[in-house]
Coordinates of C-alpha atoms and ligand atoms in Angstrom, one line a residue:
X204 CA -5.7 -24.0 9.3
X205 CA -5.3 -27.9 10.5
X206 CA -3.4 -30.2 9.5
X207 CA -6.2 -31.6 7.8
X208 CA -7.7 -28.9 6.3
X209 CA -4.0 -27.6 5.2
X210 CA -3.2 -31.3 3.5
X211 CA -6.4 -30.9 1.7
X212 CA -5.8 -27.5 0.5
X213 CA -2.6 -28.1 -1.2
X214 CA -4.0 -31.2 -2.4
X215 CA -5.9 -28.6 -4.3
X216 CA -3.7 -26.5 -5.0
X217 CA -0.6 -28.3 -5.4
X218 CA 1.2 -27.2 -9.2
X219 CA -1.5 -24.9 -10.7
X220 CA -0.1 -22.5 -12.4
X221 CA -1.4 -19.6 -10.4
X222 CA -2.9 -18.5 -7.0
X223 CA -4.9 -15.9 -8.1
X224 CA -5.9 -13.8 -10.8
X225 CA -3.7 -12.6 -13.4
X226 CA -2.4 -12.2 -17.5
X227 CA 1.3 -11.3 -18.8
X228 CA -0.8 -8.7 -20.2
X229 CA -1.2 -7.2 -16.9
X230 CA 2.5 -7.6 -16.0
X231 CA 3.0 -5.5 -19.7
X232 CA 0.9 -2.9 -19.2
X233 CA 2.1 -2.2 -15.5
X234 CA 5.9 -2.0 -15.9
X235 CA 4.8 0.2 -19.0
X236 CA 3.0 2.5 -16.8
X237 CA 5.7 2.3 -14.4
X238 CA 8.8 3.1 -16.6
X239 CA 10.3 -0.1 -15.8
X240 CA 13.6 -0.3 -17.3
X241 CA 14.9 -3.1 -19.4
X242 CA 17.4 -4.1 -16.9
X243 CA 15.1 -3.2 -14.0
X244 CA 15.9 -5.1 -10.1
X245 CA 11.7 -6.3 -9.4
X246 CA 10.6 -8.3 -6.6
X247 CA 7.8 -10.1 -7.2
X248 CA 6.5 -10.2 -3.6
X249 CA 4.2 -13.2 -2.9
X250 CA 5.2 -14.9 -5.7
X251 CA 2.9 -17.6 -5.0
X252 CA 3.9 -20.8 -7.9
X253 CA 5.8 -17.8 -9.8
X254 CA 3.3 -17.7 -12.7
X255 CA 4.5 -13.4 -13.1
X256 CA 7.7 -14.3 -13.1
X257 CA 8.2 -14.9 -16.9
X258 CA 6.3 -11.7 -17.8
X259 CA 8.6 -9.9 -15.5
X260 CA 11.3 -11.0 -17.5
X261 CA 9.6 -10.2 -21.0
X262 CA 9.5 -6.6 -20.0
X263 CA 13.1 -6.4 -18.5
X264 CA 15.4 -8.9 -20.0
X265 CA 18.4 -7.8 -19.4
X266 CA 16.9 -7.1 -15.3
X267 CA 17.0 -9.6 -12.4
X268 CA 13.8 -10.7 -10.6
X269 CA 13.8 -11.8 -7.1
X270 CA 10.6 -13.5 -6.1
X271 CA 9.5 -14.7 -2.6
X272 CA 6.6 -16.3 -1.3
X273 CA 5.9 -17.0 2.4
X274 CA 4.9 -20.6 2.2
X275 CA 7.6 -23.2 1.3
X276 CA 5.2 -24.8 -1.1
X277 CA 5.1 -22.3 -3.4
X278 CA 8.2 -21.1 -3.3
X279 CA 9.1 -24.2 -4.6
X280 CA 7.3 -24.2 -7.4
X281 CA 8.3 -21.1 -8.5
X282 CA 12.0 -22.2 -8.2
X283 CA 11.4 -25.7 -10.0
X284 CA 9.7 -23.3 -13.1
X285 CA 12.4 -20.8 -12.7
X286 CA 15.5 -21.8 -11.1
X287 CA 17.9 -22.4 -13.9
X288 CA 17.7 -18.6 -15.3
X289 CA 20.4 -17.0 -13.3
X290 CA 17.7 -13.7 -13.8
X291 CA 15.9 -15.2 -11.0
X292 CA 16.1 -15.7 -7.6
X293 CA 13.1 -17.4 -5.3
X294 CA 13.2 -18.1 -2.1
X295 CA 10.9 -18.9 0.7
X296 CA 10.3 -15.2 2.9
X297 CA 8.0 -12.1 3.9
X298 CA 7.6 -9.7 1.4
X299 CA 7.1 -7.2 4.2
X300 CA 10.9 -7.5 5.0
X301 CA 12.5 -7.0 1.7
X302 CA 15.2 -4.8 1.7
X303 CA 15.6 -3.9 -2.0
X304 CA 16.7 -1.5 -3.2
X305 CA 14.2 -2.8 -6.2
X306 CA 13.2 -0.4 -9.2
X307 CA 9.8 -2.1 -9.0
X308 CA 7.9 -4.0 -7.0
X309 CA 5.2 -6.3 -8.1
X310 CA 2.1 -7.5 -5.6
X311 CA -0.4 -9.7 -7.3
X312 CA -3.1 -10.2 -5.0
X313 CA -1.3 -10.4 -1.7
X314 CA -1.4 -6.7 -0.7
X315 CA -5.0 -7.2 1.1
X316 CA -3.1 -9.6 3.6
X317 CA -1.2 -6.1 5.2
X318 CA -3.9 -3.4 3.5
X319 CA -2.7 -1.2 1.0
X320 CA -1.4 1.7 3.4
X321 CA 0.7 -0.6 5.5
X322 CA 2.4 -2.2 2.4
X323 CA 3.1 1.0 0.9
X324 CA 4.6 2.5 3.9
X325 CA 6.9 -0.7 4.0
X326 CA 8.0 -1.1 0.7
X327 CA 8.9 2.6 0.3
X328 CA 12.3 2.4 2.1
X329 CA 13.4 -1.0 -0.3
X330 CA 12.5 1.1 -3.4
X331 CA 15.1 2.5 -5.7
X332 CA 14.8 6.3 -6.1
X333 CA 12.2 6.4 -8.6
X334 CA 10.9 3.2 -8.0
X335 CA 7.6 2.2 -8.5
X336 CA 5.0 -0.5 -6.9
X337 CA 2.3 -2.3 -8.9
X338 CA -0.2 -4.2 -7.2
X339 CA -3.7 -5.6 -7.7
X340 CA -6.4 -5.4 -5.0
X341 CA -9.5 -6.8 -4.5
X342 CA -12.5 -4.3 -4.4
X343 CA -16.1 -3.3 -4.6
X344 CA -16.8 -2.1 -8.3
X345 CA -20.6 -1.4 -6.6
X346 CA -21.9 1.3 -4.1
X347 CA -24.6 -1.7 -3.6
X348 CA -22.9 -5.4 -4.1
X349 CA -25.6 -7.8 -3.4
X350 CA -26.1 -9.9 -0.3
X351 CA -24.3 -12.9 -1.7
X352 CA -21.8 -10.7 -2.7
X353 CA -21.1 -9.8 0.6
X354 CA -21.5 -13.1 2.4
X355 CA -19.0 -14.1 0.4
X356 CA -16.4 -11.8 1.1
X357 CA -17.2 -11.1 5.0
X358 CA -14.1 -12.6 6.0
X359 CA -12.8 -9.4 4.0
X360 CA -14.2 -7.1 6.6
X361 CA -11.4 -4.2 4.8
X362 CA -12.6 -4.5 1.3
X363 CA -13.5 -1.2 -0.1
X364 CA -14.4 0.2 -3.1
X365 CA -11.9 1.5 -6.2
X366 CA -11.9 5.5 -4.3
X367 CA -11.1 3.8 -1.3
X368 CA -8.5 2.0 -2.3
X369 CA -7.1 5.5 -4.6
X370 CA -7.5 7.2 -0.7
X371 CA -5.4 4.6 0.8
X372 CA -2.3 5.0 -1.9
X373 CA -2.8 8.9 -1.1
X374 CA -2.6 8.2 2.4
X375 CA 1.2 6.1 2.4
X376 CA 2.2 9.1 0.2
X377 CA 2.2 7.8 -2.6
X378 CA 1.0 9.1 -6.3
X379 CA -0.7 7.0 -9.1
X380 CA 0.6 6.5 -12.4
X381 CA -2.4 4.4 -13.6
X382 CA -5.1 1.8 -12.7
X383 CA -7.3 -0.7 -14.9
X384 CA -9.2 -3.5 -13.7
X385 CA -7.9 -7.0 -14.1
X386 CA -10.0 -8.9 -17.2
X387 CA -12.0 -12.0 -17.2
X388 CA -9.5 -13.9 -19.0
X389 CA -6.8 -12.7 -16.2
X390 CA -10.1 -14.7 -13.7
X391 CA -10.2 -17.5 -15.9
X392 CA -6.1 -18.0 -16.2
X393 CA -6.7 -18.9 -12.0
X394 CA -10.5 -20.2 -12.0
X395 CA -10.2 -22.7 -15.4
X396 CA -7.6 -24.8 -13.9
X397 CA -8.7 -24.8 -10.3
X398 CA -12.5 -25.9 -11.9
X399 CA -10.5 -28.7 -13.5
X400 CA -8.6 -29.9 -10.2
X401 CA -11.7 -29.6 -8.3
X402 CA -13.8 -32.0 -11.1
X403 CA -10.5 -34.5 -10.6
X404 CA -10.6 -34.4 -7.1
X405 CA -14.5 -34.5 -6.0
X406 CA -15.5 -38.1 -7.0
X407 CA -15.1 -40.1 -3.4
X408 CA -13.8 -36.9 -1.8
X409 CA -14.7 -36.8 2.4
X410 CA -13.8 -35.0 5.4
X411 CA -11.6 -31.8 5.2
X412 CA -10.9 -32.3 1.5
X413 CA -14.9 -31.9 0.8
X414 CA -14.7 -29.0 2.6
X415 CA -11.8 -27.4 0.4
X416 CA -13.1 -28.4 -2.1
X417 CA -16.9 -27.3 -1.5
X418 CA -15.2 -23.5 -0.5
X419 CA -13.2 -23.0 -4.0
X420 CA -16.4 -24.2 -6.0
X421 CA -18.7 -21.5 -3.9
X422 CA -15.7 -18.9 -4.5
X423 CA -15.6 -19.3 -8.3
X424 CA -19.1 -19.8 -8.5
X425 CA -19.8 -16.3 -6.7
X426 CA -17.1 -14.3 -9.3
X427 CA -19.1 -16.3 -12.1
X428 CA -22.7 -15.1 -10.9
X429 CA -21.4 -11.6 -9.5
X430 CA -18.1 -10.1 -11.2
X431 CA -19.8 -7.5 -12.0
X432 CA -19.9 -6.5 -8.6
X433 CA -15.8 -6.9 -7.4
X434 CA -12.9 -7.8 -9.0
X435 CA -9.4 -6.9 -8.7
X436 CA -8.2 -3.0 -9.6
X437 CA -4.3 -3.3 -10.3
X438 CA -2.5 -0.3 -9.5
X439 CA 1.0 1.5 -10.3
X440 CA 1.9 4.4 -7.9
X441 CA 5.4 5.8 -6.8
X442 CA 6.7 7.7 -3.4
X443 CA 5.7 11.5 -4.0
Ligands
SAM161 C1 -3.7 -15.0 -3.9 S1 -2.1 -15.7 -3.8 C2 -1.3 -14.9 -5.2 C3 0.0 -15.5 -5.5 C4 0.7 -15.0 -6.8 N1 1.0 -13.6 -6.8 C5 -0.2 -15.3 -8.0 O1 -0.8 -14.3 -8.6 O2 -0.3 -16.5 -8.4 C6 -1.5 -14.8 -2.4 C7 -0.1 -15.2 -2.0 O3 0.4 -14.4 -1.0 C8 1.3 -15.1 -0.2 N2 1.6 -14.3 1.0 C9 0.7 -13.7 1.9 N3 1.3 -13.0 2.8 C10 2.7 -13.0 2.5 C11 3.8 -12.4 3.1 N4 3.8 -11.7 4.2 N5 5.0 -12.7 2.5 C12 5.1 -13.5 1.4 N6 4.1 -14.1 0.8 C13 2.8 -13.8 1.4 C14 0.6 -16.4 0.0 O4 1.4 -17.4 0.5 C15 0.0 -16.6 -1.4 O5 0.9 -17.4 -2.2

């Protein structure tokens, strides 16, 4: 990413609420999955602008959430929204060196950045004992996506389908407790306001923020015309 292009992108992205799909109902039905207790330790790991955070806090109150993201940006975000409750932390870091121990860890679509295997095999040493990880990952929900599908997520040259990804959680040892795929509202809760920054922003625009622009328009454009074909399969699994 340039200078340029990276200017433009947070130009974009600067203050929406979150970076990807995602509902508090997902957040709910996850730590109820898991066994999350009500005074549960969770990382959110890739917090992104910290738009789980609350939810994580709904379903353990009496718990402390520490939430990190790797870019300073949204780190800060998630601090300015969460700051003041002393049950949360956020800080700018890699959520493939957390420590923990953490009685859940929570992964909203991040986990393709290491694959599912690698972050599995990490996170099992800063799990509690019992501990569990929930995570959403982007996958084929097709044996036959169409072309545009796939030109659209070549950059994704891992993406597999829901089996592959259940093969990959048995592979870093792990057993699953449950998985659902996200809903269209959890799409909407990222696409709606990113639609309604890229309307703001595309009257006059040039250069590298056309370019931004032009990419998050295609990208929301292809889940509109072809959810039926991917979407995001959030998972809860624990260490055998
Ligand atoms: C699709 S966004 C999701 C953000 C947030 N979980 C949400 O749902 O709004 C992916 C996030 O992963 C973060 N990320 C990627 N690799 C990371 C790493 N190794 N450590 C921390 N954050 C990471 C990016 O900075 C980005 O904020």
């Amino acid at each position: 990413m340039n200078d340029a292009y990276r200017a433009a992108f947070f130009q974009l992205h600067r203050d929406l609420p979150r970076e990807g799909p995602g509902e508090p109902a997902d957040v709910t039905w996850a730590t109820e999955r898991a066994g999350t207790p009500r005074d549960a330790r969770i990382c959110d790991a890739a917090c992104g602008p910290g738009a789980d955070i609350a939810a994580l806090l709904t379903a353990s109150p009496q718990g402390h959430v520490t939430a990190l993201d790797q870019v300073d940006a949204f780190a800060a975000q998630a601090q300015a929204r969460h700051g003041n409750d002393p049950r949360a932390t956020v800080s700018t870091g890699d959520m493939m060196e957390i420590t923990g121990p953490f009685d859940l860890i929570w992964c909203a679509g991040a986990v393709y950045f290491p694959g599912v295997r690698t972050a599995l095999e990490t996170w099992r040493k800063a799990l509690a004992p019992g501990g569990a990880v929930a995570f959403s990952q982007v996958c084929w929900f097709t044996d036959a996506p169409s072309g545009a599908a796939r030109d659209g997520w070549a950059e994704y040259a891992d993406m597999t389908d829901e089996a592959g990804v259940l093969a990959q959680i048995d592979a870093a040892g792990c057993d699953v407790l449950g998985t659902r795929r996200l809903s269209d509202a959890a799409w909407e809760a990222y696409y709606t306001p990113l639609d309604a920054r890229i309307q703001t922003l595309s009257r006059g625009a040039s250069g590298a923020l056309k370019d931004v622009l032009d990419e998050a328009r295609a990208e929301a454009a292809l889940w509109r015309e072809h959810r039926a074909e991917f979407g995001y399969l959030l998972c809860v699994v624990r260490p055998k």
